CSV table of C-alpha atoms and ligand atoms in Angstrom, one decimal:
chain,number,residue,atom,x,y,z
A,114,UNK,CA,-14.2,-21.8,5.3
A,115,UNK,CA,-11.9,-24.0,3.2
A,116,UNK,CA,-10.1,-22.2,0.5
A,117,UNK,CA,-7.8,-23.2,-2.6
A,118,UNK,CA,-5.2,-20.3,-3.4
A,119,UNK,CA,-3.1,-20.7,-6.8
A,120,UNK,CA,-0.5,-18.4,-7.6
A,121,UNK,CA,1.5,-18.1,-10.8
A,122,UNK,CA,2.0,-14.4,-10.8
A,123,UNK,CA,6.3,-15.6,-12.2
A,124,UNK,CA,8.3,-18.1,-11.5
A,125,UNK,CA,6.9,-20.2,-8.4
A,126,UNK,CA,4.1,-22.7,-9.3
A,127,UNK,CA,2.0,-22.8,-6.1
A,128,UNK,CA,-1.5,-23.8,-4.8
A,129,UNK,CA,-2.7,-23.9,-1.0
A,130,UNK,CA,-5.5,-24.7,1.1
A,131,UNK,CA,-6.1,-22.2,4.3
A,132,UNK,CA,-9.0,-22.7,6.8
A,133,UNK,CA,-10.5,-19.6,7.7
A,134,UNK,CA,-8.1,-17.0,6.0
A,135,UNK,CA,-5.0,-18.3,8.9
A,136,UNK,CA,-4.5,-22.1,9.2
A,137,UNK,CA,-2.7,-23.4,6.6
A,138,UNK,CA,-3.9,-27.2,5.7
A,139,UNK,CA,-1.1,-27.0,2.8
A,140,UNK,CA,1.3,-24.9,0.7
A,141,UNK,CA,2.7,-26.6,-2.4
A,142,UNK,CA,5.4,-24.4,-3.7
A,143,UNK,CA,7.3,-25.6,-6.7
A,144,UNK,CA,10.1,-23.3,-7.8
A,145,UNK,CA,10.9,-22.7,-11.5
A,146,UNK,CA,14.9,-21.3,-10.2
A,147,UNK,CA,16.4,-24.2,-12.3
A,148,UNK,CA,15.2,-23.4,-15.5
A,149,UNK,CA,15.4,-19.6,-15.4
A,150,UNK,CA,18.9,-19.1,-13.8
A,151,UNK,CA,21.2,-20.3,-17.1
A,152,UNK,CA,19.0,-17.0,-18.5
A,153,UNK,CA,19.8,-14.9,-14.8
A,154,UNK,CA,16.7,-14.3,-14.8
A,155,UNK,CA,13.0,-15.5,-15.2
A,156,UNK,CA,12.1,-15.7,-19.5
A,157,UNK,CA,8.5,-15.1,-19.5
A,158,UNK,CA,7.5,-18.1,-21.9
A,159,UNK,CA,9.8,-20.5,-20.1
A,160,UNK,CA,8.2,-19.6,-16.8
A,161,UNK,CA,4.0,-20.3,-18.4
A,162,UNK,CA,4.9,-23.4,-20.2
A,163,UNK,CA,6.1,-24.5,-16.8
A,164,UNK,CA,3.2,-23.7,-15.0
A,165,UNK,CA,1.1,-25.3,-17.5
A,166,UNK,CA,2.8,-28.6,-17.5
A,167,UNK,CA,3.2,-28.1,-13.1
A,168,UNK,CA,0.1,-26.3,-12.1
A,169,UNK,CA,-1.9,-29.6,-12.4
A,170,UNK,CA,-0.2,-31.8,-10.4
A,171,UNK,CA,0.4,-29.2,-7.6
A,172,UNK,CA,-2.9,-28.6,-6.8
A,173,UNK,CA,-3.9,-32.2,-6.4
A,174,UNK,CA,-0.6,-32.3,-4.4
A,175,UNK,CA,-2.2,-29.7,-2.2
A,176,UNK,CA,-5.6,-30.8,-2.0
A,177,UNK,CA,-5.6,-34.3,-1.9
A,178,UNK,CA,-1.9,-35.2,-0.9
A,179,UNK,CA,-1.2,-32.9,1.8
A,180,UNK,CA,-4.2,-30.7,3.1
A,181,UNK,CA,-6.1,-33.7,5.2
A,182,UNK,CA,-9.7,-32.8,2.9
A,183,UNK,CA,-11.2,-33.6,-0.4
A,184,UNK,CA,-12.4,-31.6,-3.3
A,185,UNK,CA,-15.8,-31.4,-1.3
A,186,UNK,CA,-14.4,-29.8,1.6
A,187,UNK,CA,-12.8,-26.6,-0.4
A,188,UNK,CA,-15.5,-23.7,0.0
A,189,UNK,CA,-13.7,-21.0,-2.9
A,190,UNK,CA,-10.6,-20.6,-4.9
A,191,UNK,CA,-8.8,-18.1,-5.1
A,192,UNK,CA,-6.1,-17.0,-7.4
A,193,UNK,CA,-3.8,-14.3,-8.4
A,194,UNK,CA,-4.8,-11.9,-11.1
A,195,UNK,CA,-1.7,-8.9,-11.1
A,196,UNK,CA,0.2,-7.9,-10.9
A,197,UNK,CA,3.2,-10.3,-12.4
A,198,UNK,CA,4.0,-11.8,-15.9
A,199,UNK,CA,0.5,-12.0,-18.1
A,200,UNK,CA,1.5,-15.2,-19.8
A,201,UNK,CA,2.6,-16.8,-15.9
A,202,UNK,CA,-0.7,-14.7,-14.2
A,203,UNK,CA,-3.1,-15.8,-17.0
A,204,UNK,CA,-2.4,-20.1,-16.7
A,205,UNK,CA,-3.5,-19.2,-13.0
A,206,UNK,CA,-6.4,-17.3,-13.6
A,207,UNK,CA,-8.0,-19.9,-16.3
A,208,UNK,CA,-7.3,-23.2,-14.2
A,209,UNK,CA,-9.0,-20.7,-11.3
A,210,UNK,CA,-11.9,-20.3,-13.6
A,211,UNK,CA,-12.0,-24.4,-14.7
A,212,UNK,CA,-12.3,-25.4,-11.3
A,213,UNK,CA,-14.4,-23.1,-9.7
A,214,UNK,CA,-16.8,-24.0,-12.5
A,215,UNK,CA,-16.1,-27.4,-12.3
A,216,UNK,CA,-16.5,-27.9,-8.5
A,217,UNK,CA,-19.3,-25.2,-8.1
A,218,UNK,CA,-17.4,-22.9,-6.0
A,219,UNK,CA,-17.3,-19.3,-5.7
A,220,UNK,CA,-14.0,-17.5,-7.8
A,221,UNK,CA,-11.9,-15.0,-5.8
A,222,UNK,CA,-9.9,-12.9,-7.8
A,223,UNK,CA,-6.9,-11.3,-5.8
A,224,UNK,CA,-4.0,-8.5,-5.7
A,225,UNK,CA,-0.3,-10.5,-5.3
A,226,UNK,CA,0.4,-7.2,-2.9
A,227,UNK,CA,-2.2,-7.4,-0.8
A,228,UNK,CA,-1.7,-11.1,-0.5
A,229,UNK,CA,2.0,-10.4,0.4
A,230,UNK,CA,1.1,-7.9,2.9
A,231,UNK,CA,-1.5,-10.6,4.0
A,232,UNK,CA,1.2,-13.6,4.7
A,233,UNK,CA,2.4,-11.7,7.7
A,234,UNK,CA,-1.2,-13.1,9.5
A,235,UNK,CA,-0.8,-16.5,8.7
A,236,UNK,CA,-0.2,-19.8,11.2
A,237,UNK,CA,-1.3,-19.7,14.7
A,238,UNK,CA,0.9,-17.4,16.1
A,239,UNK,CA,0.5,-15.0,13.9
A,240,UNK,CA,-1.3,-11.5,15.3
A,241,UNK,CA,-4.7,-10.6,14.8
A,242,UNK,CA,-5.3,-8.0,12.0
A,243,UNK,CA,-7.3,-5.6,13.7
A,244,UNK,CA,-4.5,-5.8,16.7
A,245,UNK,CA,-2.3,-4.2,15.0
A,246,UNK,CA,-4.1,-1.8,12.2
A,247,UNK,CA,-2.5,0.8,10.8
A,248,UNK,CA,0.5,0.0,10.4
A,249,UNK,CA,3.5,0.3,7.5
A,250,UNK,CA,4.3,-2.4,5.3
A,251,UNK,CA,7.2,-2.6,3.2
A,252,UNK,CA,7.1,-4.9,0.0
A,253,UNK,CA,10.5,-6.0,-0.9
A,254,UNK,CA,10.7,-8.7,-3.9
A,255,UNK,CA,11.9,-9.3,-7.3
A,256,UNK,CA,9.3,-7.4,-9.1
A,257,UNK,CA,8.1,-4.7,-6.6
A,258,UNK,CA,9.6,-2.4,-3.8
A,259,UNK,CA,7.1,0.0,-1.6
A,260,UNK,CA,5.8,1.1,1.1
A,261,UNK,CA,2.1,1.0,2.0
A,262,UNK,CA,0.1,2.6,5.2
A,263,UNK,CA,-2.5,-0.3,6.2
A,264,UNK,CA,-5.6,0.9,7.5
A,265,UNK,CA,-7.5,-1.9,7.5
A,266,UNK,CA,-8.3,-5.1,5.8
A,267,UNK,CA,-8.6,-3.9,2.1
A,268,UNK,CA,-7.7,-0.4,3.0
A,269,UNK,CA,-4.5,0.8,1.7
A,270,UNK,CA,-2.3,4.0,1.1
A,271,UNK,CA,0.5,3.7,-1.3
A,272,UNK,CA,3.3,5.9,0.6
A,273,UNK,CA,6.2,5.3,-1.8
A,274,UNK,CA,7.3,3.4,-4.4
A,275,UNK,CA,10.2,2.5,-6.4
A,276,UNK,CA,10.6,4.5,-9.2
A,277,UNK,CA,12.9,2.4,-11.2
A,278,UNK,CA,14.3,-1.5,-10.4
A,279,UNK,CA,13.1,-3.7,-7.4
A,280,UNK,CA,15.0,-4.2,-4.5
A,281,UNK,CA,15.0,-8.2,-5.6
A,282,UNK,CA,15.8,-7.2,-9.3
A,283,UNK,CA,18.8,-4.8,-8.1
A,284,UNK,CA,19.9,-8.2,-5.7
A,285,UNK,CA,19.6,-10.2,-9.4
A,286,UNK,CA,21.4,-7.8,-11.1
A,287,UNK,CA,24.5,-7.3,-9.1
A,288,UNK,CA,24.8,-10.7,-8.5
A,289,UNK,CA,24.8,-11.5,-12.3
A,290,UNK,CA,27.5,-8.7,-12.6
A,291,UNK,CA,29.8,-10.7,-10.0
A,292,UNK,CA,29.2,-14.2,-11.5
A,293,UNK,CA,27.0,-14.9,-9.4
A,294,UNK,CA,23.9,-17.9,-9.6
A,295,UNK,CA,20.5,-16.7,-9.8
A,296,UNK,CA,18.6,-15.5,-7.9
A,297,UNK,CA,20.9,-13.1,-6.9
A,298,UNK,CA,19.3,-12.3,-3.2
A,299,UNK,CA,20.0,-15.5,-1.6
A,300,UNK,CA,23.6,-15.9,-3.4
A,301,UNK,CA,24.7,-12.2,-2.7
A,302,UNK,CA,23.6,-12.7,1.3
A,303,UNK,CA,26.1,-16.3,1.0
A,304,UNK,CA,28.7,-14.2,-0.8
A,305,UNK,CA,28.8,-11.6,1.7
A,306,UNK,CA,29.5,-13.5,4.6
A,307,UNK,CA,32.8,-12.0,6.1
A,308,UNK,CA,33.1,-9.6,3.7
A,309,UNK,CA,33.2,-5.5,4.7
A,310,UNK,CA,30.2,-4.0,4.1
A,311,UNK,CA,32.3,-0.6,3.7
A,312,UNK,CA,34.6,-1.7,1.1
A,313,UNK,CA,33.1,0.3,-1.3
A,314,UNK,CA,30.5,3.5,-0.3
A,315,UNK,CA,27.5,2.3,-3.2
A,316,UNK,CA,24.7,4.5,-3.5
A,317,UNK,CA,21.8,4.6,-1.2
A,318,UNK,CA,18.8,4.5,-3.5
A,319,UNK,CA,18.8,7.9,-4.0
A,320,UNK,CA,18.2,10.2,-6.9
A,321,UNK,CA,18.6,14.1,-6.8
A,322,UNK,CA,14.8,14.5,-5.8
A,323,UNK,CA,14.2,17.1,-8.5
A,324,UNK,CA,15.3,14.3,-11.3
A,325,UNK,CA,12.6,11.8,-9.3
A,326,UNK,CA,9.7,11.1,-10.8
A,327,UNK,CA,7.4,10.1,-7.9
A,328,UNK,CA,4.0,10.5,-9.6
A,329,UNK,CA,2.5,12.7,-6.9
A,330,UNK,CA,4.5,10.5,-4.3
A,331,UNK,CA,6.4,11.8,-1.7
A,332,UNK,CA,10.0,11.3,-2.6
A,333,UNK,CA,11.6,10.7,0.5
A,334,UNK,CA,9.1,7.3,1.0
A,335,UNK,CA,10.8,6.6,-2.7
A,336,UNK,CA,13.4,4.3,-3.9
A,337,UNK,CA,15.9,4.2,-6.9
A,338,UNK,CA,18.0,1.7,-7.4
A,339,UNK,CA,19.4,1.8,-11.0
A,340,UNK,CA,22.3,4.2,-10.1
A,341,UNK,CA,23.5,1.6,-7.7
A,342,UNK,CA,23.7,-1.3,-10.4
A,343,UNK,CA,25.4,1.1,-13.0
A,344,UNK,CA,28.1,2.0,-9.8
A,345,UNK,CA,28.6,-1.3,-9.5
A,346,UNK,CA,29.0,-2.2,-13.3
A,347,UNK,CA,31.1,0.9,-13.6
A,348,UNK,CA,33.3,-0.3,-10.6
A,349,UNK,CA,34.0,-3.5,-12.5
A,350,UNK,CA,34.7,-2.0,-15.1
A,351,UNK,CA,37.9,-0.2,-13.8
A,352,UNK,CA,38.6,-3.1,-11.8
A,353,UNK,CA,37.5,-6.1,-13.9
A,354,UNK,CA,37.4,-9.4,-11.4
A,355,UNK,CA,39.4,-12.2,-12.8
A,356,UNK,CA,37.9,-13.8,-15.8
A,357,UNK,CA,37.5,-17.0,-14.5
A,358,UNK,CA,35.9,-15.7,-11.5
A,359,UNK,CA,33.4,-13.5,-12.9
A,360,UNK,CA,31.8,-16.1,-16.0
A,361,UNK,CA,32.0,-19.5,-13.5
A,362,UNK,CA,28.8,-18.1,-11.6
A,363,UNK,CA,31.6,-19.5,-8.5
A,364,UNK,CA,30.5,-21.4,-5.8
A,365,UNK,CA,30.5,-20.2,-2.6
A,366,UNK,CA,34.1,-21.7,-1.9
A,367,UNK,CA,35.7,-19.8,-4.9
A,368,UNK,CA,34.3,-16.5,-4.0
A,369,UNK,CA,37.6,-14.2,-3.5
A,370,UNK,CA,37.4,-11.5,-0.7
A,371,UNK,CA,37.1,-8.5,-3.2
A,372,UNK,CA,33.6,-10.4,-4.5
A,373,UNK,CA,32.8,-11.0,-0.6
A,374,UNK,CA,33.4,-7.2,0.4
A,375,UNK,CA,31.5,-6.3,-2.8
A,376,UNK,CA,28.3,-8.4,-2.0
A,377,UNK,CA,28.5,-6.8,1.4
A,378,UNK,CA,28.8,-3.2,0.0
A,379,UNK,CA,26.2,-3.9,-2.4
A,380,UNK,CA,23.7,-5.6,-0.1
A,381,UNK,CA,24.3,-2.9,2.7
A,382,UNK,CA,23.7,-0.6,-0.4
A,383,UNK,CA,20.0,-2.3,-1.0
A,384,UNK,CA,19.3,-3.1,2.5
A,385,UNK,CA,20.4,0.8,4.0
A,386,UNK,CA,18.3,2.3,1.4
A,387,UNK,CA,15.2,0.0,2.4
A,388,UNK,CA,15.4,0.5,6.3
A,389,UNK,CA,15.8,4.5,5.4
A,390,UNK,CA,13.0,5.0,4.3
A,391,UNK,CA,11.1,2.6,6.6
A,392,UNK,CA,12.0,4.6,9.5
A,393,UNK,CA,10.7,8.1,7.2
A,394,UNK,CA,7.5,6.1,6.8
A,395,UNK,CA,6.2,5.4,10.1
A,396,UNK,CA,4.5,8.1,12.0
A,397,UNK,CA,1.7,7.3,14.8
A,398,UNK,CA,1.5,3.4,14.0
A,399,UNK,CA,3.1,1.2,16.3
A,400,UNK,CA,3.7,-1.7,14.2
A,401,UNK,CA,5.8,-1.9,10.9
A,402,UNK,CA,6.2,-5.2,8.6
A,403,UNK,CA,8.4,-6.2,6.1
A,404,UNK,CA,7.3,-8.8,3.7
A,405,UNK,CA,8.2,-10.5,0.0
A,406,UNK,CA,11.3,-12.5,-1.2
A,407,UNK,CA,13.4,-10.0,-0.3
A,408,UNK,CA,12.4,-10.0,3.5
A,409,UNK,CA,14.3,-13.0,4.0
A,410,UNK,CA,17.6,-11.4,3.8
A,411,UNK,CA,19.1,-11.3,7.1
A,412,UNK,CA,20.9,-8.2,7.2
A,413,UNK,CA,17.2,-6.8,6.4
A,414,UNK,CA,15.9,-8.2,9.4
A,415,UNK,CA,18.4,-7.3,11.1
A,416,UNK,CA,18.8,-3.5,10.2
A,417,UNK,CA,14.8,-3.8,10.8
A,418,UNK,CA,14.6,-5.1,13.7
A,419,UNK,CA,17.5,-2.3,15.4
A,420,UNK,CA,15.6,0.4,13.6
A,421,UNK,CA,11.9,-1.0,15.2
A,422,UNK,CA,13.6,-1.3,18.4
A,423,UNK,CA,14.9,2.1,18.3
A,424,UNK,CA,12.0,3.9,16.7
A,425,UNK,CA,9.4,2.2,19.1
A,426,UNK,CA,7.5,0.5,17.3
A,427,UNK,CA,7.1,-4.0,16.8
A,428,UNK,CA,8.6,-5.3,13.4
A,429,UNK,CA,6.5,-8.0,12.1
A,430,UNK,CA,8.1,-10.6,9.6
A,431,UNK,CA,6.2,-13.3,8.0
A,432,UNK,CA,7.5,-17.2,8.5
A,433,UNK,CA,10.1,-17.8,6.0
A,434,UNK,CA,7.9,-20.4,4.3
A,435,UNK,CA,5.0,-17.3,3.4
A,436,UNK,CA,7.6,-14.3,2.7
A,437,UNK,CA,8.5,-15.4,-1.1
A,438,UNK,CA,5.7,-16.1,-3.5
A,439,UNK,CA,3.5,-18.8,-2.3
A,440,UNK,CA,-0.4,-19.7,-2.8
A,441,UNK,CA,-1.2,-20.0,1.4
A,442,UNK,CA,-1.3,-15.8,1.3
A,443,UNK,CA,-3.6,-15.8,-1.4
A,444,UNK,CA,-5.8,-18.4,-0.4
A,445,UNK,CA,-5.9,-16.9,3.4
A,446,UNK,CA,-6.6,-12.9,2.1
A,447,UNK,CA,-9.4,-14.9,0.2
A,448,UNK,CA,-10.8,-16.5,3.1
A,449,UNK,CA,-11.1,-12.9,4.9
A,450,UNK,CA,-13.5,-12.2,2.2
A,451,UNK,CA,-11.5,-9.7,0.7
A,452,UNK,CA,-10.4,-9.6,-3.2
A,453,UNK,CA,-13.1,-9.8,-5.9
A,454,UNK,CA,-15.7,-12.7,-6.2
A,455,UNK,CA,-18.2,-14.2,-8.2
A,456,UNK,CA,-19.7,-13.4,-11.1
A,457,UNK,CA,-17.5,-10.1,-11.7
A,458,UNK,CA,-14.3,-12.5,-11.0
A,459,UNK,CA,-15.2,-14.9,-13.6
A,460,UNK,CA,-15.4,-12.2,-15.6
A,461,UNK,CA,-11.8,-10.6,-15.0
A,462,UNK,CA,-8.6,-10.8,-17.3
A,463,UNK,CA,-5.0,-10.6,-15.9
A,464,UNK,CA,-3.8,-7.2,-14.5
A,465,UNK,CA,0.2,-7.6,-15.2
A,466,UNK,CA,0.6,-3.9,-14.0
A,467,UNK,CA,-2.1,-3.6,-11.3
A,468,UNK,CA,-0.8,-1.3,-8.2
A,469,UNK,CA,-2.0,-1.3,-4.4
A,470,UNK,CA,-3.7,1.6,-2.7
A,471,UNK,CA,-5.6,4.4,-3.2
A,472,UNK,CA,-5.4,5.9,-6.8
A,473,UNK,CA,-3.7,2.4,-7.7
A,474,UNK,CA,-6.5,-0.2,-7.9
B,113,KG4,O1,8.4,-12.3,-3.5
B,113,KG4,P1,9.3,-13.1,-4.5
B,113,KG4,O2,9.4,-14.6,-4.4
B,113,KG4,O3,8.7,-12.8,-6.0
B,113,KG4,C1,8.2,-11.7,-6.5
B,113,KG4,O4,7.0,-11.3,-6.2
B,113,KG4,O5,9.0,-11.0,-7.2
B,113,KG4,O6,10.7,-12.4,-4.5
B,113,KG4,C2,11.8,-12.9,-5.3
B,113,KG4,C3,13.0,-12.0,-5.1
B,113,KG4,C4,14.2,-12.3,-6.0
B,113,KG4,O7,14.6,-11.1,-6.6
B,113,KG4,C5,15.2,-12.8,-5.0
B,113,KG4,O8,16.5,-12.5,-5.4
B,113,KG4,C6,14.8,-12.1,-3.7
B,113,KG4,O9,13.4,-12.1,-3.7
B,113,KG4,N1,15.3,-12.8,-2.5
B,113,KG4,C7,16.2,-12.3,-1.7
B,113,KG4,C8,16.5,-13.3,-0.7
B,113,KG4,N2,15.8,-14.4,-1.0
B,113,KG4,C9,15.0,-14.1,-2.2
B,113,KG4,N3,16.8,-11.1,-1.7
B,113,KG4,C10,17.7,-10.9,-0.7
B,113,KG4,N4,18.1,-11.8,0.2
B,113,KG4,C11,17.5,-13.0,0.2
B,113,KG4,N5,17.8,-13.9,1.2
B,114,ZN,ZN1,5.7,-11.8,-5.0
């Protein structure tokens, strides 16, 4: 089964074709970074009116450049409905509808969680779902930080959630506060090299738990991250970084060593907080994953991988290619058979706030 993912949940315009929900034929990824990061950080109407003029030309890049088939051999498409930005999710959703129409194909409709929980089982080495079911999955990226017990394929129990920024927004924000480029993940991990991560104690993504507001969550399994921008913010204020420094969004080479030891702290901040909570999270399962944009920080993998080790359990880390957003997880969770087809897909708007897991869907 030949399948056609698209994804334009925010900033990355992306189409894919996946045999049988784990070979990927092609992944076309175009990313929007250019335009957004003047802004430091994605506008909503820049990012649709890009995927509108882009979305076109990728997916005949995918299908007919790159994937080895023709329109004939695709069996569904698949595409992204929530959550993400509802002017970015709906040009996805309405070239989803054109062509399934068009080409007489079935329309699968599905979650950008579950697809990212999904990207961990793509290529030919990657493990076998049911080999490794249940096991804890945390989703680190720009828009969404949590951490879900998988059951099965299309079973899911939210354990915790953030309850205020995303791991990938707090990365963006601190690097914006220390002039540096967007997006701020990949430019704080640069920045940090050779700095000390204990420069400055940040906090660990922790509220009092009386002040959290977990809905019903347990709040050790939960995440805050606000308190650790304002720290930083309020550390710069006291100690304001030369002006030149902090507006130039500096190139690596001019990064001084107090904006090297702050990146550290900062990142050890996000990245101690994460790996926490991970360890709190897994009980009886013997396998633990880490996926999203995020999950291609290395100190995260890392700090993951020592905690797996000495927790007993196997980490599982998606190829770097599937971690950020890309359309080869949705197209391979599609060709599972899981997510919502047919006629009731056709008939489905954009979720921009849809959760994962029970109580969520
Ligand atoms: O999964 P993703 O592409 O998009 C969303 O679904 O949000 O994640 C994007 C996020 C951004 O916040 C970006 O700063 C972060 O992933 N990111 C990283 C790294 N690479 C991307 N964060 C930390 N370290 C990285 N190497
Ligand atoms: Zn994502």
């Amino acid at each position: 089964m030949n399948v056609l993912g698209i994804e334009t949940s925010c900033d990355e315009t992306s189409a894919a074709v996946v045999s049988d929900g784990r070979y990927v034929l092609s992944n076309v990824v175009l990313s929007q970074t250019d335009l957004h990061a003047p802004y430091g950080g994605v506008v909503p109407e820049i990012a649709s009116r890009s995927h509108v003029e882009s979305l076109p030309g990728v997916i005949r890049e995918a299908v007919v450049n790159r994937s080895g088939s023709t329109w004939n051999d695709l069996d569904a498409v698949a595409v992204t409905y929530g959550p993400g930005l509802s002017s970015s999710l709906l040009v996805g959703i309405t070239s989803g509808k054109g062509l399934a129409l068009r080409l007489n194909k079935p329309l699968c409709m599905i979650n950008h969680l579950e697809a990212h929980i999904y990207s961990i089982f793509l290529g030919e080495d990657a493990p076998q779902f049911e080999d490794v079911c249940p096991f804890v999955a945390l989703v680190v990226s720009g828009g969404h930080t949590c951490l879900v017990r998988v059951e099965g394929l299309g079973h899911y129990m939210l354990l915790g959630q953030t309850v205020d920024d995303a791991a990938g927004e707090a990365f963006d924000k601190g690097a914006s506060l220390l002039g540096l480029r967007y997006p701020g993940g990949p430019a704080i991990e640069e920045a940090s090299q050779g700095g000390k991560v204990d420069f400055v104690r940040f906090p660990r993504g922790r509220q009092r738990k009386e002040k959290l507001k977990t809905c019903g969550l347990d709040a050790d399994l939960c995440f805050s991250f606000s308190g650790l921008k304002t720290a930083l913010l309020y550390y710069l204020k006291e100690r304001p970084l030369p002006a030149a420094l902090a507006k130039a969004m500096a190139p690596l080479r001019e990064v001084s060593k107090e904006v090297s030891s702050l990146a550290a702290s900062y990142q050890e901040a996000i990245v101690e907080a994460l790996v926490e909570r991970c360890g709190k999270a897994v009980r009886d399962e013997k396998y633990l994953a880490a996926v999203g944009g995020v999950s291609l920080n290395k100190r995260l993998r890392s700090r993951m991988s020592e905690l797996s080790k000495s927790i007993g359990v196997k980490l599982m880390l998606a190829t770097s290619e599937y971690c950020a957003d890309n359309a080869a997880m949705v197209a391979g969770l599609a060709g599972t058979g899981q997510g919502i087809w047919g006629a009731e897909a056709m008939a489905m708007d954009v979720q921009p706030n849809l959760g994962i897991g029970v109580g969520n869907g």
